[in-house]
């Protein structure tokens, strides 16, 4: 199944939109069967892990840039890939490889989505997205998002998050390798509890990025001239 068909089932108003709109909480809210609600961890549940949580907040706050290949696994198992760029605070670029005709760019204020095949352009305020907490400075898990899960093994730490005001919109799990601490995967569970996994590969941290990566030029304007 094409990724555009998969996402069309999630977001009727944005056919073809991909993983970052899971962050935005734009999926259809209705599901065939009820799912357990997303709940936040209590202070008592968080307390034993506070030192590690603080370390992750400091790590994310300290990141200036990321450049990484990514592989995305959709709920039906289909694969897409591309290039991910992050420039903190709040600037991101998700550039999908062909044949996926998708580009998403955040300039710090909004997420811009463009479908080259449909020539469809959409703007989403960054503060309305789950991933928007990365725009905070410093990063904090108790301002716009709250912790919904935490697990730690010898080499892997997983932290799950949801928007404090809209936990029903979905959940984001960040997966880190440890020693040294580094972000590796993102797992998005949408409002229908469908799961999309994004793996970061060959990641480079704190490298210099061209600011123009986060500028969006509407391809339709060139054709109108």
mmCIF file of N, CA and C in Angstrom, residues 59-128:
data_model
loop_
_atom_site.group_PDB
_atom_site.id
_atom_site.type_symbol
_atom_site.label_atom_id
_atom_site.label_comp_id
_atom_site.label_asym_id
_atom_site.label_seq_id
_atom_site.Cartn_x
_atom_site.Cartn_y
_atom_site.Cartn_z
ATOM 1 N N UNK A 59 20.535 16.944 27.873
ATOM 2 C CA UNK A 59 21.097 16.512 26.591
ATOM 3 C C UNK A 59 20.350 17.165 25.426
ATOM 4 N N UNK A 60 19.004 17.110 25.447
ATOM 5 C CA UNK A 60 18.218 17.694 24.367
ATOM 6 C C UNK A 60 18.387 19.201 24.303
ATOM 7 N N UNK A 61 18.458 19.850 25.470
ATOM 8 C CA UNK A 61 18.667 21.291 25.505
ATOM 9 C C UNK A 61 20.016 21.654 24.903
ATOM 10 N N UNK A 62 21.011 20.809 25.127
ATOM 11 C CA UNK A 62 22.356 21.083 24.636
ATOM 12 C C UNK A 62 22.561 20.828 23.162
ATOM 13 N N UNK A 63 21.637 20.091 22.526
ATOM 14 C CA UNK A 63 21.771 19.831 21.096
ATOM 15 C C UNK A 63 21.571 21.114 20.300
ATOM 16 N N UNK A 64 22.459 21.369 19.380
ATOM 17 C CA UNK A 64 22.277 22.503 18.490
ATOM 18 C C UNK A 64 21.747 22.059 17.130
ATOM 19 N N UNK A 65 22.326 20.998 16.574
ATOM 20 C CA UNK A 65 21.883 20.498 15.268
ATOM 21 C C UNK A 65 21.979 18.974 15.217
ATOM 22 N N UNK A 66 21.169 18.409 14.333
ATOM 23 C CA UNK A 66 21.254 16.993 13.973
ATOM 24 C C UNK A 66 21.112 16.901 12.457
ATOM 25 N N UNK A 67 21.936 16.077 11.836
ATOM 26 C CA UNK A 67 21.766 15.678 10.441
ATOM 27 C C UNK A 67 21.755 14.162 10.433
ATOM 28 N N UNK A 68 20.708 13.571 9.868
ATOM 29 C CA UNK A 68 20.598 12.120 9.934
ATOM 30 C C UNK A 68 19.770 11.581 8.783
ATOM 31 N N UNK A 69 20.168 10.420 8.271
ATOM 32 C CA UNK A 69 19.256 9.645 7.431
ATOM 33 C C UNK A 69 18.164 9.091 8.333
ATOM 34 N N UNK A 70 16.988 8.850 7.767
ATOM 35 C CA UNK A 70 15.948 8.206 8.566
ATOM 36 C C UNK A 70 15.215 7.161 7.747
ATOM 37 N N UNK A 71 14.709 6.169 8.464
ATOM 38 C CA UNK A 71 13.842 5.141 7.893
ATOM 39 C C UNK A 71 12.539 5.163 8.658
ATOM 40 N N UNK A 72 11.436 5.204 7.945
ATOM 41 C CA UNK A 72 10.115 5.265 8.572
ATOM 42 C C UNK A 72 9.338 3.997 8.266
ATOM 43 N N UNK A 73 8.808 3.374 9.300
ATOM 44 C CA UNK A 73 7.973 2.182 9.149
ATOM 45 C C UNK A 73 6.540 2.570 9.491
ATOM 46 N N UNK A 74 5.649 2.471 8.513
ATOM 47 C CA UNK A 74 4.250 2.842 8.688
ATOM 48 C C UNK A 74 3.499 1.724 9.392
ATOM 49 N N UNK A 75 2.266 1.986 9.864
ATOM 50 C CA UNK A 75 1.500 0.956 10.575
ATOM 51 C C UNK A 75 1.299 -0.340 9.795
ATOM 52 N N UNK A 76 1.296 -0.268 8.458
ATOM 53 C CA UNK A 76 1.110 -1.489 7.669
ATOM 54 C C UNK A 76 2.425 -2.160 7.318
ATOM 55 N N UNK A 77 3.545 -1.619 7.840
ATOM 56 C CA UNK A 77 4.854 -2.208 7.592
ATOM 57 C C UNK A 77 5.593 -1.641 6.402
ATOM 58 N N UNK A 78 4.981 -0.750 5.637
ATOM 59 C CA UNK A 78 5.659 -0.186 4.474
ATOM 60 C C UNK A 78 6.772 0.758 4.914
ATOM 61 N N UNK A 79 7.812 0.844 4.086
ATOM 62 C CA UNK A 79 9.014 1.604 4.424
ATOM 63 C C UNK A 79 9.158 2.833 3.538
ATOM 64 N N UNK A 80 9.579 3.928 4.140
ATOM 65 C CA UNK A 80 10.018 5.105 3.405
ATOM 66 C C UNK A 80 11.305 5.581 4.065
ATOM 67 N N UNK A 81 12.007 6.470 3.390
ATOM 68 C CA UNK A 81 13.274 6.950 3.935
ATOM 69 C C UNK A 81 13.496 8.388 3.508
ATOM 70 N N UNK A 82 14.516 9.000 4.078
ATOM 71 C CA UNK A 82 14.818 10.378 3.727
ATOM 72 C C UNK A 82 15.917 10.945 4.595
ATOM 73 N N UNK A 83 15.943 12.271 4.667
ATOM 74 C CA UNK A 83 16.971 12.992 5.414
ATOM 75 C C UNK A 83 16.289 13.915 6.421
ATOM 76 N N UNK A 84 16.808 13.908 7.643
ATOM 77 C CA UNK A 84 16.268 14.731 8.726
ATOM 78 C C UNK A 84 17.314 15.742 9.158
ATOM 79 N N UNK A 85 16.872 17.003 9.292
ATOM 80 C CA UNK A 85 17.734 18.076 9.772
ATOM 81 C C UNK A 85 17.040 18.754 10.947
ATOM 82 N N UNK A 86 17.765 18.984 12.016
ATOM 83 C CA UNK A 86 17.240 19.712 13.164
ATOM 84 C C UNK A 86 18.193 20.850 13.506
ATOM 85 N N UNK A 87 17.653 22.044 13.644
ATOM 86 C CA UNK A 87 18.421 23.195 14.115
ATOM 87 C C UNK A 87 17.654 23.831 15.257
ATOM 88 N N UNK A 88 18.110 23.609 16.481
ATOM 89 C CA UNK A 88 17.390 24.147 17.628
ATOM 90 C C UNK A 88 17.669 25.641 17.768
ATOM 91 N N UNK A 89 16.634 26.378 18.244
ATOM 92 C CA UNK A 89 15.320 25.877 18.652
ATOM 93 C C UNK A 89 14.305 25.876 17.512
ATOM 94 N N UNK A 90 13.609 24.757 17.394
ATOM 95 C CA UNK A 90 12.388 24.706 16.602
ATOM 96 C C UNK A 90 12.490 24.532 15.112
ATOM 97 N N UNK A 91 13.693 24.420 14.553
ATOM 98 C CA UNK A 91 13.794 24.318 13.105
ATOM 99 C C UNK A 91 14.061 22.869 12.703
ATOM 100 N N UNK A 92 13.237 22.377 11.773
ATOM 101 C CA UNK A 92 13.353 21.002 11.321
ATOM 102 C C UNK A 92 13.082 20.907 9.830
ATOM 103 N N UNK A 93 13.649 19.890 9.225
ATOM 104 C CA UNK A 93 13.371 19.586 7.817
ATOM 105 C C UNK A 93 13.336 18.070 7.663
ATOM 106 N N UNK A 94 12.195 17.559 7.188
ATOM 107 C CA UNK A 94 12.032 16.144 6.874
ATOM 108 C C UNK A 94 11.895 16.055 5.360
ATOM 109 N N UNK A 95 12.937 15.533 4.727
ATOM 110 C CA UNK A 95 13.011 15.495 3.266
ATOM 111 C C UNK A 95 12.944 14.032 2.833
ATOM 112 N N UNK A 96 11.801 13.627 2.282
ATOM 113 C CA UNK A 96 11.596 12.232 1.924
ATOM 114 C C UNK A 96 12.222 11.908 0.576
ATOM 115 N N UNK A 97 12.757 10.697 0.477
ATOM 116 C CA UNK A 97 13.316 10.230 -0.786
ATOM 117 C C UNK A 97 12.202 9.811 -1.736
ATOM 118 N N UNK A 98 12.429 9.934 -3.058
ATOM 119 C CA UNK A 98 11.471 9.413 -4.025
ATOM 120 C C UNK A 98 11.249 7.914 -3.788
ATOM 121 N N UNK A 99 10.031 7.410 -4.015
ATOM 122 C CA UNK A 99 8.925 8.095 -4.710
ATOM 123 C C UNK A 99 7.972 8.845 -3.776
ATOM 124 N N UNK A 100 8.295 8.978 -2.481
ATOM 125 C CA UNK A 100 7.412 9.700 -1.563
ATOM 126 C C UNK A 100 7.531 11.197 -1.827
ATOM 127 N N UNK A 101 6.458 11.864 -2.261
ATOM 128 C CA UNK A 101 6.552 13.256 -2.730
ATOM 129 C C UNK A 101 6.343 14.283 -1.618
ATOM 130 N N UNK A 102 6.984 14.068 -0.462
ATOM 131 C CA UNK A 102 6.675 14.875 0.720
ATOM 132 C C UNK A 102 7.890 15.657 1.199
ATOM 133 N N UNK A 103 7.655 16.902 1.586
ATOM 134 C CA UNK A 103 8.652 17.721 2.273
ATOM 135 C C UNK A 103 7.965 18.415 3.434
ATOM 136 N N UNK A 104 8.601 18.397 4.613
ATOM 137 C CA UNK A 104 8.085 19.142 5.761
ATOM 138 C C UNK A 104 9.209 19.974 6.352
ATOM 139 N N UNK A 105 8.902 21.241 6.590
ATOM 140 C CA UNK A 105 9.900 22.187 7.086
ATOM 141 C C UNK A 105 9.295 23.007 8.216
ATOM 142 N N UNK A 106 10.033 23.136 9.306
ATOM 143 C CA UNK A 106 9.633 24.018 10.403
ATOM 144 C C UNK A 106 10.626 25.167 10.484
ATOM 145 N N UNK A 107 10.095 26.391 10.499
ATOM 146 C CA UNK A 107 10.947 27.580 10.584
ATOM 147 C C UNK A 107 11.017 28.133 12.004
ATOM 148 N N UNK A 108 10.469 27.393 12.970
ATOM 149 C CA UNK A 108 10.469 27.849 14.358
ATOM 150 C C UNK A 108 9.108 28.289 14.840
ATOM 151 N N UNK A 109 8.233 28.691 13.908
ATOM 152 C CA UNK A 109 6.887 29.143 14.262
ATOM 153 C C UNK A 109 5.803 28.190 13.787
ATOM 154 N N UNK A 110 6.031 27.544 12.646
ATOM 155 C CA UNK A 110 5.013 26.672 12.085
ATOM 156 C C UNK A 110 5.669 25.526 11.330
ATOM 157 N N UNK A 111 4.892 24.452 11.175
ATOM 158 C CA UNK A 111 5.313 23.332 10.352
ATOM 159 C C UNK A 111 4.667 23.485 8.987
ATOM 160 N N UNK A 112 5.490 23.478 7.942
ATOM 161 C CA UNK A 112 5.006 23.620 6.575
ATOM 162 C C UNK A 112 5.090 22.260 5.901
ATOM 163 N N UNK A 113 3.978 21.827 5.347
ATOM 164 C CA UNK A 113 3.897 20.539 4.669
ATOM 165 C C UNK A 113 3.620 20.786 3.190
ATOM 166 N N UNK A 114 4.398 20.092 2.323
ATOM 167 C CA UNK A 114 4.145 20.226 0.884
ATOM 168 C C UNK A 114 4.179 18.849 0.235
ATOM 169 N N UNK A 115 3.130 18.566 -0.533
ATOM 170 C CA UNK A 115 3.023 17.342 -1.320
ATOM 171 C C UNK A 115 3.250 17.727 -2.778
ATOM 172 N N UNK A 116 4.390 17.305 -3.337
ATOM 173 C CA UNK A 116 4.740 17.680 -4.701
ATOM 174 C C UNK A 116 3.779 17.062 -5.718
ATOM 175 N N UNK A 117 3.293 15.878 -5.423
ATOM 176 C CA UNK A 117 2.402 15.195 -6.358
ATOM 177 C C UNK A 117 1.043 15.876 -6.429
ATOM 178 N N UNK A 118 0.497 16.231 -5.276
ATOM 179 C CA UNK A 118 -0.819 16.872 -5.226
ATOM 180 C C UNK A 118 -0.734 18.395 -5.296
ATOM 181 N N UNK A 119 0.499 18.937 -5.206
ATOM 182 C CA UNK A 119 0.713 20.383 -5.119
ATOM 183 C C UNK A 119 -0.114 20.964 -3.979
ATOM 184 N N UNK A 120 -0.030 20.311 -2.847
ATOM 185 C CA UNK A 120 -0.821 20.687 -1.669
ATOM 186 C C UNK A 120 0.103 21.280 -0.614
ATOM 187 N N UNK A 121 -0.252 22.454 -0.116
ATOM 188 C CA UNK A 121 0.546 23.168 0.877
ATOM 189 C C UNK A 121 -0.298 23.395 2.130
ATOM 190 N N UNK A 122 0.267 23.084 3.297
ATOM 191 C CA UNK A 122 -0.434 23.277 4.561
ATOM 192 C C UNK A 122 0.518 23.877 5.589
ATOM 193 N N UNK A 123 -0.052 24.693 6.496
ATOM 194 C CA UNK A 123 0.704 25.329 7.572
ATOM 195 C C UNK A 123 0.091 24.923 8.908
ATOM 196 N N UNK A 124 0.931 24.484 9.844
ATOM 197 C CA UNK A 124 0.464 24.073 11.166
ATOM 198 C C UNK A 124 1.285 24.805 12.218
ATOM 199 N N UNK A 125 0.668 25.577 13.106
ATOM 200 C CA UNK A 125 1.429 26.253 14.160
ATOM 201 C C UNK A 125 2.244 25.249 14.977
ATOM 202 N N UNK A 126 3.513 25.548 15.184
ATOM 203 C CA UNK A 126 4.392 24.609 15.866
ATOM 204 C C UNK A 126 3.946 24.351 17.294
ATOM 205 N N UNK A 127 3.351 25.367 17.939
ATOM 206 C CA UNK A 127 2.929 25.167 19.321
ATOM 207 C C UNK A 127 1.690 24.286 19.433
ATOM 208 N N UNK A 128 1.125 23.888 18.301
ATOM 209 C CA UNK A 128 0.013 22.945 18.319
ATOM 210 C C UNK A 128 0.459 21.516 18.014
#
